[in-house]
Amino acid sequence: MNQGHPPPGLRVLITTNEPWGTYHVQPLLDEAARRGWELIQVVPDVSRIKPGDPVPTATPRTAPPADLLVVAGAGDWPVEVAGRFPRLPLAASGLAYLGPREAADAGRLRPRLRAITAASQGAALAFAGHLGTRRTITVVGSPRTDDLPKRVPEPGLVLVLTSVTHPDSTGEAAPGTDLLLAAAEELRTAGKRIMVGLHPREDPALWARHEISQVSSQTAAARAEAAIGIPGTVFPLIAAVGTPLVGCTDPALRVPDYLLTVCSSTIDDAALAVSAVDNARLPASETLREGIGPVGGSAGRLFDVWSKAARGDVVELA
């Protein structure tokens, strides 16, 4: 690994709470290419990496020398990887939503962290809880809002945003699929056109009776009058497009407040879906800013923080 001042073209290892979930790293590849950086996601093995995945991957044994290790959470896998690279500078960046409860082994990461970033003030509050820290977290925005599609809503089109029905070795699941399926049926019966934006790990067979979007949920949202789904990482991204959201909140669901505040409303009964969608509106601009974060230039801000951390700086500025 590099010592002292690293060269401009950094090599950054990244590891997430979803050990094989490369979809959180993929939005960073354009900025990496622009800067001449190399991003490599560290995975337990390559058995679950699909052929042609654009995100370079390596195991802890095959990872090349690097300038920085970024953990996107304090789950079992990121903590294990950090332990495998004890001499690498370490940063933590919230690339996906995490609940505010402190992770069991977060204390093993905290002393090494040179920088912590999150997309928004709301995400920063939740990420601080996850890491068990009171340090300042640098709010950089989400790179997925750097190039927003132009919104041209089509009458009667509703985007349904799924989560993951069953947990597996790749990551956890969020409850609420039955509620969302029933809500989609209520909307279809009321004459709405349903398009489904699948979570990357969702079982598409559950949604086979509906049209499944062939583009990203954020791109699909530009066509929808409203979106309804299980609150997750994509919710602030959809709100950034300008599409109002309705959250389906199963009683067992626990998500950070900022994912709920970007919603027009939340429902726990499918019979309320049609009315909620018909009346969906974006929240106040201040509420949106807290949930979405700064829009435009987010990848650049994130990489600037990583560059400082790789140089040996401790980043504390908000």
Tab-separated table of C-alpha atoms in Angstrom:
chain	number	residue	atom	x	y	z
A	1	MET	CA	0.000	0.000	0.000
A	2	ASN	CA	1.090	3.566	-0.481
A	3	GLN	CA	2.712	5.459	2.345
A	4	GLY	CA	2.817	9.253	2.678
A	5	HIS	CA	1.213	11.261	-0.127
A	6	PRO	CA	-0.651	9.070	-2.626
A	7	PRO	CA	-0.585	9.858	-6.354
A	8	PRO	CA	-3.559	11.654	-7.974
A	9	GLY	CA	-4.966	8.396	-9.361
A	10	LEU	CA	-5.999	6.677	-6.148
A	11	ARG	CA	-6.945	3.055	-5.691
A	12	VAL	CA	-9.820	2.735	-3.231
A	13	LEU	CA	-11.169	-0.481	-1.757
A	14	ILE	CA	-14.857	-0.381	-0.777
A	15	THR	CA	-16.885	-2.811	1.297
A	16	THR	CA	-20.568	-2.687	2.204
A	17	ASN	CA	-23.038	-4.258	4.625
A	18	GLU	CA	-24.399	-6.170	1.608
A	19	PRO	CA	-21.236	-8.166	0.875
A	20	TRP	CA	-21.987	-8.817	-2.805
A	21	GLY	CA	-24.183	-5.747	-3.433
A	22	THR	CA	-22.155	-3.867	-6.064
A	23	TYR	CA	-25.110	-1.650	-7.018
A	24	HIS	CA	-24.178	0.884	-4.344
A	25	VAL	CA	-20.706	1.339	-5.835
A	26	GLN	CA	-21.695	1.441	-9.513
A	27	PRO	CA	-22.909	5.104	-9.424
A	28	LEU	CA	-19.364	6.122	-8.425
A	29	LEU	CA	-17.633	4.672	-11.477
A	30	ASP	CA	-18.044	7.721	-13.733
A	31	GLU	CA	-16.361	10.049	-11.251
A	32	ALA	CA	-13.611	7.494	-10.694
A	33	ALA	CA	-12.963	7.326	-14.434
A	34	ARG	CA	-12.935	11.113	-14.696
A	35	ARG	CA	-10.273	11.342	-11.986
A	36	GLY	CA	-8.298	8.305	-13.082
A	37	TRP	CA	-9.081	6.482	-9.847
A	38	GLU	CA	-9.601	2.758	-9.441
A	39	LEU	CA	-12.462	1.527	-7.256
A	40	ILE	CA	-12.542	-2.112	-6.185
A	41	GLN	CA	-15.290	-3.658	-4.086
A	42	VAL	CA	-14.069	-6.252	-1.618
A	43	VAL	CA	-16.365	-9.288	-1.560
A	44	PRO	CA	-16.151	-12.642	0.276
A	45	ASP	CA	-15.854	-14.467	-3.063
A	46	VAL	CA	-16.923	-13.908	-6.653
A	47	SER	CA	-19.630	-16.601	-6.718
A	48	ARG	CA	-22.452	-14.030	-6.581
A	49	ILE	CA	-20.921	-11.492	-8.950
A	50	LYS	CA	-22.735	-11.570	-12.274
A	51	PRO	CA	-20.675	-11.793	-15.468
A	52	GLY	CA	-20.211	-8.340	-16.926
A	53	ASP	CA	-20.746	-6.494	-13.630
A	54	PRO	CA	-19.041	-3.130	-14.243
A	55	VAL	CA	-17.803	-2.850	-10.639
A	56	PRO	CA	-14.347	-4.398	-10.231
A	57	THR	CA	-14.268	-6.851	-7.328
A	58	ALA	CA	-11.643	-8.698	-5.325
A	59	THR	CA	-11.496	-10.806	-2.201
A	60	PRO	CA	-9.347	-9.809	0.792
A	61	ARG	CA	-6.722	-12.258	-0.474
A	62	THR	CA	-6.679	-10.995	-4.061
A	63	ALA	CA	-7.119	-7.252	-3.449
A	64	PRO	CA	-4.142	-5.232	-4.740
A	65	PRO	CA	-2.278	-2.599	-2.696
A	66	ALA	CA	-4.487	0.452	-2.180
A	67	ASP	CA	-4.533	3.982	-0.820
A	68	LEU	CA	-7.786	3.915	1.142
A	69	LEU	CA	-10.416	1.528	2.463
A	70	VAL	CA	-14.014	2.793	2.577
A	71	VAL	CA	-16.624	0.987	4.651
A	72	ALA	CA	-20.250	1.731	3.788
A	73	GLY	CA	-21.438	0.430	7.150
A	74	ALA	CA	-20.340	-1.319	10.313
A	75	GLY	CA	-21.875	-4.707	9.641
A	76	ASP	CA	-20.037	-8.000	10.026
A	77	TRP	CA	-18.416	-7.964	6.590
A	78	PRO	CA	-17.051	-4.386	6.584
A	79	VAL	CA	-15.655	-4.917	10.083
A	80	GLU	CA	-13.992	-8.143	8.966
A	81	VAL	CA	-12.480	-6.488	5.910
A	82	ALA	CA	-11.199	-3.562	7.963
A	83	GLY	CA	-9.497	-6.077	10.231
A	84	ARG	CA	-7.814	-7.669	7.211
A	85	PHE	CA	-6.284	-4.294	6.225
A	86	PRO	CA	-5.192	-2.781	9.542
A	87	ARG	CA	-2.657	-0.408	7.966
A	88	LEU	CA	-4.920	1.139	5.345
A	89	PRO	CA	-6.409	4.602	5.998
A	90	LEU	CA	-10.111	4.108	6.737
A	91	ALA	CA	-13.188	6.189	5.887
A	92	ALA	CA	-16.895	5.469	6.350
A	93	SER	CA	-19.430	6.585	3.740
A	94	GLY	CA	-23.162	5.960	3.907
A	95	LEU	CA	-23.948	4.737	0.384
A	96	ALA	CA	-27.291	3.245	1.447
A	97	TYR	CA	-29.691	3.839	4.307
A	98	LEU	CA	-28.857	2.309	7.681
A	99	GLY	CA	-30.944	2.353	10.818
A	100	PRO	CA	-29.842	4.547	13.719
A	101	ARG	CA	-29.203	1.626	16.098
A	102	GLU	CA	-25.487	1.177	16.800
A	103	ALA	CA	-23.953	-1.820	15.047
A	104	ALA	CA	-22.499	-4.402	17.403
A	105	ASP	CA	-18.887	-4.026	16.262
A	106	ALA	CA	-18.896	-0.354	15.272
A	107	GLY	CA	-16.438	0.364	18.070
A	108	ARG	CA	-13.793	-1.596	16.194
A	109	LEU	CA	-13.954	0.913	13.340
A	110	ARG	CA	-14.340	4.223	15.139
A	111	PRO	CA	-10.716	4.773	16.273
A	112	ARG	CA	-9.448	4.362	12.707
A	113	LEU	CA	-11.942	6.558	10.857
A	114	ARG	CA	-10.347	9.562	9.160
A	115	ALA	CA	-13.596	10.740	7.582
A	116	ILE	CA	-17.312	9.991	7.689
A	117	THR	CA	-19.721	11.062	4.946
A	118	ALA	CA	-23.450	10.834	4.319
A	119	ALA	CA	-25.790	12.022	1.597
A	120	SER	CA	-27.931	14.364	3.710
A	121	GLN	CA	-28.434	15.727	7.197
A	122	GLY	CA	-31.110	13.121	7.819
A	123	ALA	CA	-28.871	10.322	6.572
A	124	ALA	CA	-25.990	11.667	8.648
A	125	LEU	CA	-28.069	11.470	11.820
A	126	ALA	CA	-28.939	7.837	11.131
A	127	PHE	CA	-25.370	6.950	10.098
A	128	ALA	CA	-23.994	8.505	13.283
A	129	GLY	CA	-26.294	6.243	15.280
A	130	HIS	CA	-25.224	3.211	13.253
A	131	LEU	CA	-21.557	3.997	13.896
A	132	GLY	CA	-22.132	5.036	17.511
A	133	THR	CA	-20.318	8.331	17.010
A	134	ARG	CA	-20.803	12.002	17.823
A	135	ARG	CA	-18.223	13.127	15.311
A	136	THR	CA	-19.138	15.578	12.607
A	137	ILE	CA	-20.282	13.829	9.449
A	138	THR	CA	-19.583	15.532	6.132
A	139	VAL	CA	-22.761	15.867	4.060
A	140	VAL	CA	-21.865	15.386	0.388
A	141	GLY	CA	-25.169	14.536	-1.326
A	142	SER	CA	-25.851	11.404	-3.349
A	143	PRO	CA	-23.924	10.821	-6.596
A	144	ARG	CA	-27.158	9.379	-7.991
A	145	THR	CA	-28.678	12.884	-7.956
A	146	ASP	CA	-25.864	14.404	-10.032
A	147	ASP	CA	-27.629	13.716	-13.330
A	148	LEU	CA	-31.380	13.785	-12.740
A	149	PRO	CA	-33.843	12.847	-15.491
A	150	LYS	CA	-36.322	15.486	-16.638
A	151	ARG	CA	-39.729	14.752	-15.159
A	152	VAL	CA	-42.524	14.319	-17.680
A	153	PRO	CA	-45.326	12.515	-15.790
A	154	GLU	CA	-47.762	10.336	-17.716
A	155	PRO	CA	-51.410	10.462	-16.560
A	156	GLY	CA	-52.355	7.555	-14.335
A	157	LEU	CA	-48.880	5.970	-14.197
A	158	VAL	CA	-47.798	4.870	-10.706
A	159	LEU	CA	-44.320	3.563	-9.927
A	160	VAL	CA	-44.254	0.769	-7.320
A	161	LEU	CA	-40.938	0.567	-5.444
A	162	THR	CA	-40.184	-2.834	-3.945
A	163	SER	CA	-37.771	-3.884	-1.247
A	164	VAL	CA	-36.464	-7.425	-0.698
A	165	THR	CA	-38.944	-10.085	0.335
A	166	HIS	CA	-36.523	-12.537	1.927
A	167	PRO	CA	-33.139	-11.924	3.560
A	168	ASP	CA	-30.203	-13.906	2.249
A	169	SER	CA	-26.428	-13.995	2.523
A	170	THR	CA	-26.259	-10.899	0.315
A	171	GLY	CA	-28.250	-8.705	2.700
A	172	GLU	CA	-31.317	-8.170	4.852
A	173	ALA	CA	-34.952	-7.684	3.850
A	174	ALA	CA	-37.557	-5.108	4.829
A	175	PRO	CA	-41.086	-6.212	5.786
A	176	GLY	CA	-44.056	-4.877	3.874
A	177	THR	CA	-44.159	-6.815	0.601
A	178	ASP	CA	-47.660	-8.200	1.221
A	179	LEU	CA	-48.943	-4.703	1.979
A	180	LEU	CA	-47.319	-3.318	-1.154
A	181	LEU	CA	-48.645	-6.139	-3.360
A	182	ALA	CA	-52.150	-5.490	-2.070
A	183	ALA	CA	-51.750	-1.735	-2.573
A	184	ALA	CA	-50.624	-2.295	-6.173
A	185	GLU	CA	-53.717	-4.412	-6.783
A	186	GLU	CA	-55.964	-1.698	-5.340
A	187	LEU	CA	-54.346	0.835	-7.660
A	188	ARG	CA	-54.665	-1.443	-10.711
A	189	THR	CA	-58.341	-2.069	-9.954
A	190	ALA	CA	-58.854	1.704	-9.727
A	191	GLY	CA	-57.521	2.062	-13.274
A	192	LYS	CA	-53.951	3.092	-12.566
A	193	ARG	CA	-51.119	1.914	-14.790
A	194	ILE	CA	-48.581	0.101	-12.655
A	195	MET	CA	-44.862	0.038	-13.342
A	196	VAL	CA	-42.641	-1.799	-10.861
A	197	GLY	CA	-39.176	-0.606	-9.918
A	198	LEU	CA	-37.486	-3.686	-8.508
A	199	HIS	CA	-34.912	-3.602	-5.754
A	200	PRO	CA	-31.787	-5.261	-7.217
A	201	ARG	CA	-32.269	-8.261	-4.917
A	202	GLU	CA	-36.054	-8.605	-5.147
A	203	ASP	CA	-37.661	-11.728	-6.642
A	204	PRO	CA	-39.210	-10.506	-9.923
A	205	ALA	CA	-41.629	-13.462	-9.990
A	206	LEU	CA	-43.686	-11.800	-7.246
A	207	TRP	CA	-44.431	-8.895	-9.590
A	208	ALA	CA	-44.898	-10.814	-12.846
A	209	ARG	CA	-48.478	-9.617	-13.362
A	210	HIS	CA	-47.284	-6.013	-13.606
A	211	GLU	CA	-44.977	-4.204	-16.008
A	212	ILE	CA	-41.437	-4.228	-14.625
A	213	SER	CA	-39.286	-1.209	-15.421
A	214	GLN	CA	-36.272	-1.941	-17.596
A	215	VAL	CA	-34.522	1.233	-16.451
A	216	SER	CA	-33.521	2.449	-13.005
A	217	SER	CA	-36.313	3.352	-10.600
A	218	GLN	CA	-35.028	6.924	-10.564
A	219	THR	CA	-35.312	7.151	-14.354
A	220	ALA	CA	-38.736	5.488	-14.323
A	221	ALA	CA	-39.937	7.932	-11.669
A	222	ALA	CA	-39.654	10.780	-14.147
A	223	ARG	CA	-42.615	9.267	-16.026
A	224	ALA	CA	-44.805	8.604	-12.978
A	225	GLU	CA	-47.449	10.819	-11.426
A	226	ALA	CA	-46.569	9.310	-8.054
A	227	ALA	CA	-44.570	6.481	-6.526
A	228	ILE	CA	-45.555	4.082	-3.763
A	229	GLY	CA	-43.316	1.622	-2.012
A	230	ILE	CA	-41.434	0.359	1.006
A	231	PRO	CA	-39.252	3.245	2.225
A	232	GLY	CA	-35.604	2.671	1.418
A	233	THR	CA	-32.459	4.206	-0.035
A	234	VAL	CA	-34.193	5.055	-3.303
A	235	PHE	CA	-36.869	7.264	-1.701
A	236	PRO	CA	-34.814	10.493	-1.461
A	237	LEU	CA	-33.565	9.835	-4.999
A	238	ILE	CA	-37.125	9.644	-6.302
A	239	ALA	CA	-38.058	12.800	-4.396
A	240	ALA	CA	-35.076	14.552	-6.006
A	241	VAL	CA	-36.632	13.833	-9.414
A	242	GLY	CA	-39.746	15.679	-8.233
A	243	THR	CA	-42.073	12.680	-7.983
A	244	PRO	CA	-44.218	12.528	-4.826
A	245	LEU	CA	-43.994	9.383	-2.714
A	246	VAL	CA	-46.347	7.284	-0.615
A	247	GLY	CA	-44.698	4.973	1.904
A	248	CYS	CA	-46.067	1.535	2.811
A	249	THR	CA	-45.149	1.066	6.454
A	250	ASP	CA	-45.592	-2.423	7.809
A	251	PRO	CA	-45.797	-2.452	11.643
A	252	ALA	CA	-42.517	-4.406	11.741
A	253	LEU	CA	-40.718	-1.887	9.550
A	254	ARG	CA	-38.111	0.330	11.191
A	255	VAL	CA	-36.529	2.983	8.993
A	256	PRO	CA	-34.876	6.342	9.738
A	257	ASP	CA	-37.220	9.298	10.016
A	258	TYR	CA	-35.770	11.091	6.981
A	259	LEU	CA	-37.049	8.335	4.679
A	260	LEU	CA	-40.558	8.916	5.989
A	261	THR	CA	-40.439	12.709	5.920
A	262	VAL	CA	-39.754	12.789	2.159
A	263	CYS	CA	-43.098	10.987	1.715
A	264	SER	CA	-46.351	12.779	1.001
A	265	SER	CA	-47.987	10.299	3.382
A	266	THR	CA	-47.622	6.758	4.692
A	267	ILE	CA	-50.180	3.963	4.778
A	268	ASP	CA	-50.487	0.719	6.709
A	269	ASP	CA	-53.677	-0.452	4.953
A	270	ALA	CA	-53.836	-1.219	1.228
A	271	ALA	CA	-57.353	0.210	1.060
A	272	LEU	CA	-55.823	3.656	1.563
A	273	ALA	CA	-53.487	3.388	-1.420
A	274	VAL	CA	-55.689	4.977	-4.101
A	275	SER	CA	-56.562	8.029	-2.042
A	276	ALA	CA	-52.966	8.458	-0.889
A	277	VAL	CA	-51.632	8.298	-4.451
A	278	ASP	CA	-54.326	10.616	-5.814
A	279	ASN	CA	-53.447	13.204	-3.191
A	280	ALA	CA	-49.672	12.736	-3.216
A	281	ARG	CA	-47.647	15.935	-3.060
A	282	LEU	CA	-43.994	16.751	-2.406
A	283	PRO	CA	-43.150	17.907	1.141
A	284	ALA	CA	-41.839	21.397	1.869
A	285	SER	CA	-38.495	22.303	0.319
A	286	GLU	CA	-36.680	22.396	3.685
A	287	THR	CA	-37.891	18.884	4.466
A	288	LEU	CA	-36.713	17.675	1.074
A	289	ARG	CA	-33.271	19.247	1.507
A	290	GLU	CA	-32.806	17.491	4.840
A	291	GLY	CA	-33.694	14.146	3.306
A	292	ILE	CA	-32.060	14.475	-0.120
A	293	GLY	CA	-28.964	16.531	0.606
A	294	PRO	CA	-27.202	18.855	-1.850
A	295	VAL	CA	-27.925	18.089	-5.509
A	296	GLY	CA	-25.214	18.315	-8.150
A	297	GLY	CA	-21.496	17.690	-7.739
A	298	SER	CA	-22.042	15.064	-5.041
A	299	ALA	CA	-19.591	12.501	-6.421
A	300	GLY	CA	-16.942	15.187	-6.603
A	301	ARG	CA	-17.499	16.200	-2.988
A	302	LEU	CA	-17.356	12.569	-1.877
A	303	PHE	CA	-14.099	11.909	-3.720
A	304	ASP	CA	-12.577	15.121	-2.344
A	305	VAL	CA	-13.183	13.800	1.168
A	306	TRP	CA	-11.734	10.410	0.269
A	307	SER	CA	-8.666	12.087	-1.200
A	308	LYS	CA	-8.039	13.966	2.044
A	309	ALA	CA	-8.491	10.787	4.069
A	310	ALA	CA	-6.026	8.924	1.833
A	311	ARG	CA	-3.463	11.730	2.361
A	312	GLY	CA	-3.721	11.229	6.092
A	313	ASP	CA	-6.028	14.129	6.950
A	314	VAL	CA	-8.791	13.727	9.528
A	315	VAL	CA	-11.882	15.325	8.001
A	316	GLU	CA	-14.196	16.956	10.519
A	317	LEU	CA	-15.771	19.820	8.580
A	318	ALA	CA	-19.513	19.669	7.859
